PDB file of C-alpha atoms and ligand atoms in Angstrom:
ATOM      1  CA  UNK E   1       0.000   0.000   0.000  1.00  0.00           C
ATOM      2  CA  UNK E   2       1.301   3.480  -0.852  1.00  0.00           C
ATOM      3  CA  UNK E   3       0.090   7.038  -0.454  1.00  0.00           C
ATOM      4  CA  UNK E   4      -1.718   7.998  -3.647  1.00  0.00           C
ATOM      5  CA  UNK E   5       0.083  11.347  -4.038  1.00  0.00           C
ATOM      6  CA  UNK E   6       3.499   9.713  -3.610  1.00  0.00           C
ATOM      7  CA  UNK E   7       2.547   6.930  -5.988  1.00  0.00           C
ATOM      8  CA  UNK E   8       1.423   9.258  -8.808  1.00  0.00           C
ATOM      9  CA  UNK E   9       4.464  11.462  -8.424  1.00  0.00           C
ATOM     10  CA  UNK E  10       6.939   8.539  -8.363  1.00  0.00           C
ATOM     11  CA  UNK E  11       5.354   7.125 -11.530  1.00  0.00           C
ATOM     12  CA  UNK E  12       5.844  10.484 -13.270  1.00  0.00           C
ATOM     13  CA  UNK E  13       2.154  11.461 -13.561  1.00  0.00           C
ATOM     14  CA  UNK E  14       2.132  14.714 -11.593  1.00  0.00           C
ATOM     15  CA  UNK E  15       3.418  16.506  -8.488  1.00  0.00           C
ATOM     16  CA  UNK E  16       2.086  15.427  -5.114  1.00  0.00           C
ATOM     17  CA  UNK E  17       0.161  18.699  -4.869  1.00  0.00           C
ATOM     18  CA  UNK E  18      -1.434  18.146  -8.261  1.00  0.00           C
ATOM     19  CA  UNK E  19      -2.532  14.676  -7.175  1.00  0.00           C
ATOM     20  CA  UNK E  20      -4.955  16.249  -4.687  1.00  0.00           C
ATOM     21  CA  UNK E  21      -6.328  18.514  -7.425  1.00  0.00           C
ATOM     22  CA  UNK E  22      -6.862  15.443  -9.618  1.00  0.00           C
ATOM     23  CA  UNK E  23      -8.718  13.740  -6.755  1.00  0.00           C
ATOM     24  CA  UNK E  24     -10.857  16.869  -6.284  1.00  0.00           C
ATOM     25  CA  UNK E  25     -11.682  16.758  -9.990  1.00  0.00           C
ATOM     26  CA  UNK E  26     -12.868  13.133  -9.640  1.00  0.00           C
ATOM     27  CA  UNK E  27     -10.166  11.787 -11.951  1.00  0.00           C
ATOM     28  CA  UNK E  28      -8.779   9.216  -9.489  1.00  0.00           C
ATOM     29  CA  UNK E  29     -10.709   6.058  -8.621  1.00  0.00           C
ATOM     30  CA  UNK E  30      -9.646   3.233  -6.327  1.00  0.00           C
ATOM     31  CA  UNK E  31     -11.352  -0.153  -6.353  1.00  0.00           C
ATOM     32  CA  UNK E  32     -14.323   1.249  -8.243  1.00  0.00           C
ATOM     33  CA  UNK E  33     -14.942   4.359  -6.096  1.00  0.00           C
ATOM     34  CA  UNK E  34     -13.691   7.945  -6.461  1.00  0.00           C
ATOM     35  CA  UNK E  35     -10.865   8.918  -4.103  1.00  0.00           C
ATOM     36  CA  UNK E  36     -11.141  12.325  -2.465  1.00  0.00           C
ATOM     37  CA  UNK E  37      -8.009  12.314  -0.289  1.00  0.00           C
ATOM     38  CA  UNK E  38      -4.635  12.017  -2.060  1.00  0.00           C
ATOM     39  CA  UNK E  39      -2.843  11.198   1.193  1.00  0.00           C
ATOM     40  CA  UNK E  40      -4.758   7.909   1.525  1.00  0.00           C
ATOM     41  CA  UNK E  41      -2.811   4.646   1.209  1.00  0.00           C
ATOM     42  CA  UNK E  42      -3.898   2.614  -1.782  1.00  0.00           C
ATOM     43  CA  UNK E  43      -3.110  -0.612  -3.571  1.00  0.00           C
ATOM     44  CA  UNK E  44      -1.414   0.591  -6.814  1.00  0.00           C
ATOM     45  CA  UNK E  45      -3.049  -2.209  -8.804  1.00  0.00           C
ATOM     46  CA  UNK E  46      -6.509  -0.892  -7.816  1.00  0.00           C
ATOM     47  CA  UNK E  47      -5.935   2.715  -8.921  1.00  0.00           C
ATOM     48  CA  UNK E  48      -7.438   4.130 -12.099  1.00  0.00           C
ATOM     49  CA  UNK E  49      -6.618   7.572 -13.440  1.00  0.00           C
ATOM     50  CA  UNK E  50      -9.059   8.881 -16.061  1.00  0.00           C
ATOM     51  CA  UNK E  51     -10.418   5.350 -16.223  1.00  0.00           C
ATOM     52  CA  UNK E  52      -7.028   3.787 -17.076  1.00  0.00           C
ATOM     53  CA  UNK E  53      -4.849   1.649 -14.807  1.00  0.00           C
ATOM     54  CA  UNK E  54      -1.461   3.082 -13.798  1.00  0.00           C
ATOM     55  CA  UNK E  55       1.587   2.377 -15.939  1.00  0.00           C
ATOM     56  CA  UNK E  56       3.650  -0.446 -14.435  1.00  0.00           C
ATOM     57  CA  UNK E  57       3.341   0.567 -10.763  1.00  0.00           C
ATOM     58  CA  UNK E  58       5.517  -2.390  -9.658  1.00  0.00           C
ATOM     59  CA  UNK E  59       8.431  -1.393 -11.875  1.00  0.00           C
ATOM     60  CA  UNK E  60       9.325  -1.110 -15.529  1.00  0.00           C
ATOM     61  CA  UNK E  61      11.186  -3.613 -17.659  1.00  0.00           C
ATOM     62  CA  UNK E  62      11.356  -2.774 -21.343  1.00  0.00           C
ATOM     63  CA  UNK E  63      12.981  -4.273 -24.414  1.00  0.00           C
ATOM     64  CA  UNK E  64      13.868  -1.663 -27.043  1.00  0.00           C
ATOM     65  CA  UNK E  65      15.156  -2.164 -30.575  1.00  0.00           C
ATOM     66  CA  UNK E  66      17.755   0.597 -30.585  1.00  0.00           C
ATOM     67  CA  UNK E  67      18.331   2.190 -33.976  1.00  0.00           C
ATOM     68  CA  UNK E  68      21.784   3.472 -35.005  1.00  0.00           C
ATOM     69  CA  UNK E  69      22.372   7.145 -34.086  1.00  0.00           C
ATOM     70  CA  UNK E  70      20.895   7.262 -30.573  1.00  0.00           C
ATOM     71  CA  UNK E  71      22.927   7.440 -27.356  1.00  0.00           C
ATOM     72  CA  UNK E  72      22.279   5.546 -24.129  1.00  0.00           C
ATOM     73  CA  UNK E  73      23.312   8.546 -22.020  1.00  0.00           C
ATOM     74  CA  UNK E  74      20.700  10.564 -20.100  1.00  0.00           C
ATOM     75  CA  UNK E  75      22.475  13.727 -21.268  1.00  0.00           C
ATOM     76  CA  UNK E  76      20.693  15.178 -24.316  1.00  0.00           C
ATOM     77  CA  UNK E  77      23.880  17.189 -25.068  1.00  0.00           C
ATOM     78  CA  UNK E  78      25.350  13.939 -26.453  1.00  0.00           C
ATOM     79  CA  UNK E  79      22.703  13.622 -29.186  1.00  0.00           C
ATOM     80  CA  UNK E  80      19.261  12.032 -29.542  1.00  0.00           C
ATOM     81  CA  UNK E  81      18.706   9.560 -26.704  1.00  0.00           C
ATOM     82  CA  UNK E  82      17.113   6.124 -26.525  1.00  0.00           C
ATOM     83  CA  UNK E  83      14.921   7.548 -23.730  1.00  0.00           C
ATOM     84  CA  UNK E  84      13.268   9.840 -26.275  1.00  0.00           C
ATOM     85  CA  UNK E  85      11.669   6.735 -27.848  1.00  0.00           C
ATOM     86  CA  UNK E  86       9.791   5.939 -24.617  1.00  0.00           C
ATOM     87  CA  UNK E  87       6.667   7.631 -23.253  1.00  0.00           C
ATOM     88  CA  UNK E  88       7.597  11.104 -21.969  1.00  0.00           C
ATOM     89  CA  UNK E  89       6.079  10.411 -18.529  1.00  0.00           C
ATOM     90  CA  UNK E  90       8.577   7.618 -17.856  1.00  0.00           C
ATOM     91  CA  UNK E  91      11.355  10.186 -17.746  1.00  0.00           C
ATOM     92  CA  UNK E  92       9.775  11.650 -14.625  1.00  0.00           C
ATOM     93  CA  UNK E  93       9.704   8.308 -12.819  1.00  0.00           C
ATOM     94  CA  UNK E  94      11.585   7.867  -9.572  1.00  0.00           C
ATOM     95  CA  UNK E  95      13.525   5.563  -9.402  1.00  0.00           C
ATOM     96  CA  UNK E  96      14.878   6.679 -12.743  1.00  0.00           C
ATOM     97  CA  UNK E  97      14.564   4.498 -15.853  1.00  0.00           C
ATOM     98  CA  UNK E  98      18.041   3.492 -17.091  1.00  0.00           C
ATOM     99  CA  UNK E  99      19.505   1.170 -19.687  1.00  0.00           C
ATOM    100  CA  UNK E 100      20.834  -2.188 -18.538  1.00  0.00           C
ATOM    101  CA  UNK E 101      24.351  -1.772 -19.921  1.00  0.00           C
ATOM    102  CA  UNK E 102      24.885   0.389 -22.994  1.00  0.00           C
ATOM    103  CA  UNK E 103      25.211   0.190 -26.757  1.00  0.00           C
ATOM    104  CA  UNK E 104      27.387   2.633 -28.722  1.00  0.00           C
ATOM    105  CA  UNK E 105      25.728   5.339 -30.758  1.00  0.00           C
ATOM    106  CA  UNK E 106      26.680   3.404 -33.917  1.00  0.00           C
ATOM    107  CA  UNK E 107      25.413   0.037 -32.642  1.00  0.00           C
ATOM    108  CA  UNK E 108      21.825  -1.080 -33.125  1.00  0.00           C
ATOM    109  CA  UNK E 109      19.808  -3.876 -31.593  1.00  0.00           C
ATOM    110  CA  UNK E 110      18.513  -5.206 -28.339  1.00  0.00           C
ATOM    111  CA  UNK E 111      18.580  -2.887 -25.348  1.00  0.00           C
ATOM    112  CA  UNK E 112      16.895  -3.531 -21.999  1.00  0.00           C
ATOM    113  CA  UNK E 113      15.746  -0.715 -19.728  1.00  0.00           C
ATOM    114  CA  UNK E 114      14.381  -0.730 -16.212  1.00  0.00           C
ATOM    115  CA  UNK E 115      13.805   1.318 -13.067  1.00  0.00           C
ATOM    116  CA  UNK E 116      14.786  -1.661 -10.909  1.00  0.00           C
ATOM    117  CA  UNK E 117      18.371  -1.328  -9.654  1.00  0.00           C
ATOM    118  CA  UNK E 118      18.507  -4.989  -8.623  1.00  0.00           C
ATOM    119  CA  UNK E 119      17.724  -6.042 -12.175  1.00  0.00           C
ATOM    120  CA  UNK E 120      20.503  -3.842 -13.584  1.00  0.00           C
ATOM    121  CA  UNK E 121      22.884  -5.410 -11.088  1.00  0.00           C
ATOM    122  CA  UNK E 122      21.701  -8.943 -11.879  1.00  0.00           C
ATOM    123  CA  UNK E 123      22.072  -8.586 -15.657  1.00  0.00           C
ATOM    124  CA  UNK E 124      25.306  -6.574 -15.796  1.00  0.00           C
ATOM    125  CA  UNK E 125      27.392  -8.225 -13.088  1.00  0.00           C
ATOM    126  CA  UNK E 126      30.123 -10.372 -14.705  1.00  0.00           C
ATOM    127  CA  UNK E 127      29.447 -12.898 -11.914  1.00  0.00           C
ATOM    128  CA  UNK E 128      26.225 -13.936 -13.604  1.00  0.00           C
ATOM    129  CA  UNK E 129      27.741 -14.629 -17.046  1.00  0.00           C
ATOM    130  CA  UNK E 130      24.776 -13.263 -18.978  1.00  0.00           C
ATOM    131  CA  UNK E 131      25.421 -13.919 -22.668  1.00  0.00           C
ATOM    132  CA  UNK E 132      25.392 -11.034 -25.141  1.00  0.00           C
ATOM    133  CA  UNK E 133      25.217 -11.948 -28.809  1.00  0.00           C
ATOM    134  CA  UNK E 134      26.214  -9.551 -31.618  1.00  0.00           C
ATOM    135  CA  UNK E 135      26.093  -9.690 -35.380  1.00  0.00           C
ATOM    136  CA  UNK E 136      29.135  -7.886 -36.770  1.00  0.00           C
ATOM    137  CA  UNK E 137      29.863  -6.970 -40.376  1.00  0.00           C
ATOM    138  CA  UNK E 138      33.579  -6.446 -40.969  1.00  0.00           C
ATOM    139  CA  UNK E 139      35.697  -4.808 -43.647  1.00  0.00           C
ATOM    140  CA  UNK E 140      37.095  -8.256 -44.465  1.00  0.00           C
ATOM    141  CA  UNK E 141      36.108 -11.899 -44.081  1.00  0.00           C
ATOM    142  CA  UNK E 142      36.414 -13.242 -40.523  1.00  0.00           C
ATOM    143  CA  UNK E 143      38.790 -16.196 -40.175  1.00  0.00           C
ATOM    144  CA  UNK E 144      39.119 -19.309 -37.998  1.00  0.00           C
ATOM    145  CA  UNK E 145      42.268 -17.670 -36.522  1.00  0.00           C
ATOM    146  CA  UNK E 146      40.093 -14.794 -35.295  1.00  0.00           C
ATOM    147  CA  UNK E 147      37.761 -17.341 -33.634  1.00  0.00           C
ATOM    148  CA  UNK E 148      40.763 -18.879 -31.860  1.00  0.00           C
ATOM    149  CA  UNK E 149      41.972 -15.475 -30.686  1.00  0.00           C
ATOM    150  CA  UNK E 150      38.482 -14.587 -29.359  1.00  0.00           C
ATOM    151  CA  UNK E 151      38.331 -17.933 -27.530  1.00  0.00           C
ATOM    152  CA  UNK E 152      41.766 -17.411 -25.931  1.00  0.00           C
ATOM    153  CA  UNK E 153      40.931 -13.845 -24.912  1.00  0.00           C
ATOM    154  CA  UNK E 154      42.525 -10.684 -26.284  1.00  0.00           C
ATOM    155  CA  UNK E 155      44.622  -8.022 -24.608  1.00  0.00           C
ATOM    156  CA  UNK E 156      43.041  -4.559 -24.695  1.00  0.00           C
ATOM    157  CA  UNK E 157      44.213  -1.293 -23.164  1.00  0.00           C
ATOM    158  CA  UNK E 158      41.884   0.317 -20.628  1.00  0.00           C
ATOM    159  CA  UNK E 159      42.855   3.446 -18.699  1.00  0.00           C
ATOM    160  CA  UNK E 160      46.483   2.824 -19.653  1.00  0.00           C
ATOM    161  CA  UNK E 161      46.407  -0.755 -18.322  1.00  0.00           C
ATOM    162  CA  UNK E 162      46.425  -4.037 -20.237  1.00  0.00           C
ATOM    163  CA  UNK E 163      43.349  -6.167 -19.566  1.00  0.00           C
ATOM    164  CA  UNK E 164      42.531  -9.585 -20.972  1.00  0.00           C
ATOM    165  CA  UNK E 165      39.041 -10.270 -22.274  1.00  0.00           C
ATOM    166  CA  UNK E 166      37.178 -13.345 -21.096  1.00  0.00           C
ATOM    167  CA  UNK E 167      36.913 -16.207 -23.573  1.00  0.00           C
ATOM    168  CA  UNK E 168      34.405 -15.213 -26.257  1.00  0.00           C
ATOM    169  CA  UNK E 169      32.875 -17.134 -29.149  1.00  0.00           C
ATOM    170  CA  UNK E 170      33.208 -15.981 -32.741  1.00  0.00           C
ATOM    171  CA  UNK E 171      31.202 -17.849 -35.350  1.00  0.00           C
ATOM    172  CA  UNK E 172      32.220 -17.190 -38.947  1.00  0.00           C
ATOM    173  CA  UNK E 173      29.183 -16.429 -41.113  1.00  0.00           C
ATOM    174  CA  UNK E 174      28.811 -15.844 -44.836  1.00  0.00           C
ATOM    175  CA  UNK E 175      30.408 -12.827 -46.471  1.00  0.00           C
ATOM    176  CA  UNK E 176      32.136 -10.492 -44.044  1.00  0.00           C
ATOM    177  CA  UNK E 177      29.820 -11.324 -41.163  1.00  0.00           C
ATOM    178  CA  UNK E 178      30.479 -12.915 -37.791  1.00  0.00           C
ATOM    179  CA  UNK E 179      28.407 -13.747 -34.732  1.00  0.00           C
ATOM    180  CA  UNK E 180      30.124 -12.864 -31.468  1.00  0.00           C
ATOM    181  CA  UNK E 181      29.075 -14.055 -28.012  1.00  0.00           C
ATOM    182  CA  UNK E 182      30.463 -12.216 -24.970  1.00  0.00           C
ATOM    183  CA  UNK E 183      30.029 -12.778 -21.238  1.00  0.00           C
ATOM    184  CA  UNK E 184      31.146  -9.311 -20.217  1.00  0.00           C
ATOM    185  CA  UNK E 185      30.519  -5.766 -21.380  1.00  0.00           C
ATOM    186  CA  UNK E 186      33.626  -3.635 -21.769  1.00  0.00           C
ATOM    187  CA  UNK E 187      33.535  -0.257 -23.497  1.00  0.00           C
ATOM    188  CA  UNK E 188      33.310  -0.731 -27.315  1.00  0.00           C
ATOM    189  CA  UNK E 189      34.383  -4.307 -26.677  1.00  0.00           C
ATOM    190  CA  UNK E 190      33.438  -5.987 -29.950  1.00  0.00           C
ATOM    191  CA  UNK E 191      34.900  -3.171 -32.062  1.00  0.00           C
ATOM    192  CA  UNK E 192      38.118  -3.125 -30.014  1.00  0.00           C
ATOM    193  CA  UNK E 193      38.529  -6.906 -30.135  1.00  0.00           C
ATOM    194  CA  UNK E 194      38.312  -6.911 -33.916  1.00  0.00           C
ATOM    195  CA  UNK E 195      40.572  -3.850 -34.133  1.00  0.00           C
ATOM    196  CA  UNK E 196      43.191  -5.742 -32.073  1.00  0.00           C
ATOM    197  CA  UNK E 197      43.179  -8.319 -34.890  1.00  0.00           C
ATOM    198  CA  UNK E 198      43.416  -5.682 -37.633  1.00  0.00           C
ATOM    199  CA  UNK E 199      39.736  -5.784 -38.677  1.00  0.00           C
ATOM    200  CA  UNK E 200      37.279  -2.896 -38.729  1.00  0.00           C
ATOM    201  CA  UNK E 201      33.641  -3.336 -37.701  1.00  0.00           C
ATOM    202  CA  UNK E 202      31.453  -1.736 -40.360  1.00  0.00           C
ATOM    203  CA  UNK E 203      28.169  -2.402 -38.569  1.00  0.00           C
ATOM    204  CA  UNK E 204      27.185  -4.000 -35.297  1.00  0.00           C
ATOM    205  CA  UNK E 205      23.851  -5.220 -33.966  1.00  0.00           C
ATOM    206  CA  UNK E 206      23.066  -6.911 -30.648  1.00  0.00           C
ATOM    207  CA  UNK E 207      20.617  -9.726 -31.267  1.00  0.00           C
ATOM    208  CA  UNK E 208      20.362 -11.357 -27.831  1.00  0.00           C
ATOM    209  CA  UNK E 209      20.984 -10.605 -24.161  1.00  0.00           C
ATOM    210  CA  UNK E 210      20.472 -13.549 -21.815  1.00  0.00           C
ATOM    211  CA  UNK E 211      17.083 -15.065 -22.595  1.00  0.00           C
ATOM    212  CA  UNK E 212      15.792 -12.008 -24.505  1.00  0.00           C
ATOM    213  CA  UNK E 213      15.864 -11.647 -28.283  1.00  0.00           C
ATOM    214  CA  UNK E 214      14.604  -8.950 -30.637  1.00  0.00           C
ATOM    215  CA  UNK E 215      12.100 -11.210 -32.370  1.00  0.00           C
ATOM    216  CA  UNK E 216      10.305  -9.193 -35.022  1.00  0.00           C
ATOM    217  CA  UNK E 217      10.348  -5.894 -33.105  1.00  0.00           C
ATOM    218  CA  UNK E 218      11.259  -3.187 -35.642  1.00  0.00           C
ATOM    219  CA  UNK E 219      13.972  -0.549 -34.965  1.00  0.00           C
ATOM    220  CA  UNK E 220      12.696   2.303 -32.792  1.00  0.00           C
ATOM    221  CA  UNK E 221       9.955   0.199 -31.177  1.00  0.00           C
ATOM    222  CA  UNK E 222       9.811  -1.083 -27.616  1.00  0.00           C
ATOM    223  CA  UNK E 223       7.777  -3.644 -25.712  1.00  0.00           C
ATOM    224  CA  UNK E 224       7.235  -3.982 -21.984  1.00  0.00           C
ATOM    225  CA  UNK E 225       8.301  -7.297 -20.460  1.00  0.00           C
ATOM    226  CA  UNK E 226       7.070  -9.005 -17.314  1.00  0.00           C
ATOM    227  CA  UNK E 227       9.412  -8.126 -14.446  1.00  0.00           C
ATOM    228  CA  UNK E 228      11.371 -11.198 -13.403  1.00  0.00           C
ATOM    229  CA  UNK E 229      10.168 -12.083  -9.885  1.00  0.00           C
ATOM    230  CA  UNK E 230       7.744  -9.168  -9.971  1.00  0.00           C
ATOM    231  CA  UNK E 231       4.991  -8.915  -7.399  1.00  0.00           C
ATOM    232  CA  UNK E 232       2.334  -8.620 -10.049  1.00  0.00           C
ATOM    233  CA  UNK E 233       2.646  -9.716 -13.681  1.00  0.00           C
ATOM    234  CA  UNK E 234       2.959  -6.820 -16.118  1.00  0.00           C
ATOM    235  CA  UNK E 235       1.234  -7.314 -19.462  1.00  0.00           C
ATOM    236  CA  UNK E 236       3.112  -7.004 -22.733  1.00  0.00           C
ATOM    237  CA  UNK E 237       2.586  -3.764 -24.627  1.00  0.00           C
ATOM    238  CA  UNK E 238       4.076  -2.612 -27.865  1.00  0.00           C
ATOM    239  CA  UNK E 239       4.851   1.061 -28.340  1.00  0.00           C
ATOM    240  CA  UNK E 240       6.676   3.445 -30.608  1.00  0.00           C
ATOM    241  CA  UNK E 241       8.402   6.826 -30.650  1.00  0.00           C
ATOM    242  CA  UNK E 242       6.742   9.502 -28.533  1.00  0.00           C
TER     243      UNK E 242
HETATM  244  N1  URA F   1      30.708  -3.815 -28.390  1.00  0.00           N
HETATM  245  C1  URA F   1      30.862  -2.660 -29.067  1.00  0.00           C
HETATM  246  O1  URA F   1      31.916  -2.430 -29.654  1.00  0.00           O
HETATM  247  N2  URA F   1      29.845  -1.778 -29.068  1.00  0.00           N
HETATM  248  C2  URA F   1      28.674  -1.992 -28.433  1.00  0.00           C
HETATM  249  O2  URA F   1      27.768  -1.143 -28.476  1.00  0.00           O
HETATM  250  C3  URA F   1      28.536  -3.202 -27.735  1.00  0.00           C
HETATM  251  C4  URA F   1      29.560  -4.095 -27.727  1.00  0.00           C
END
């Protein structure tokens, strides 16, 4: 149970003060009856605002097909952001909605977002070995020697120090394409691993993260996923820009 005014403000609907005005206007109903006092404790699942249930009151978990050209940063000074593809109200949520790991501006594909810190921790911690699968197109044909080097681990420079990547799988595909599976997420890792072997990544798409795949979700579109271990199941919804 949560105070209605706190609930609406944490889900990004309005300020706590405005919540009382919305109650006064008869816009807020709980369990089939209008609510007149915004300080009352309510069951979030029972609340309706303008006849619609609240957006994911137990937490958000979203799969987005990131197009090339968008950044995962919250800072709009770095260019158009993946957050701009989500409903505007979600940007006012507290806890904040963040990406689970990042993709480069020039990388497309599967991106997960959530407001649940524990989920970010669970899916990004190297301890949990969550697989990330990428489809890379190179400026040359990938070779079996590259696969061996990926499997052994490659030395990269990070903050002036040499670090060795964990064993990764590289599957040679037709043409100049390769499928890469990583168990960690270092900055620009796929591009830097190929660069260490003298190859340039022309395009890069993430196709899978753990158990989640893009399916037929088009670039720029998102869908809400059920929260793992959530208190109440969230339905699947498909959305688009704006
Ligand atoms: N590796 C990269 O080089 N870029 C990404 O966005 C993800 C993995």
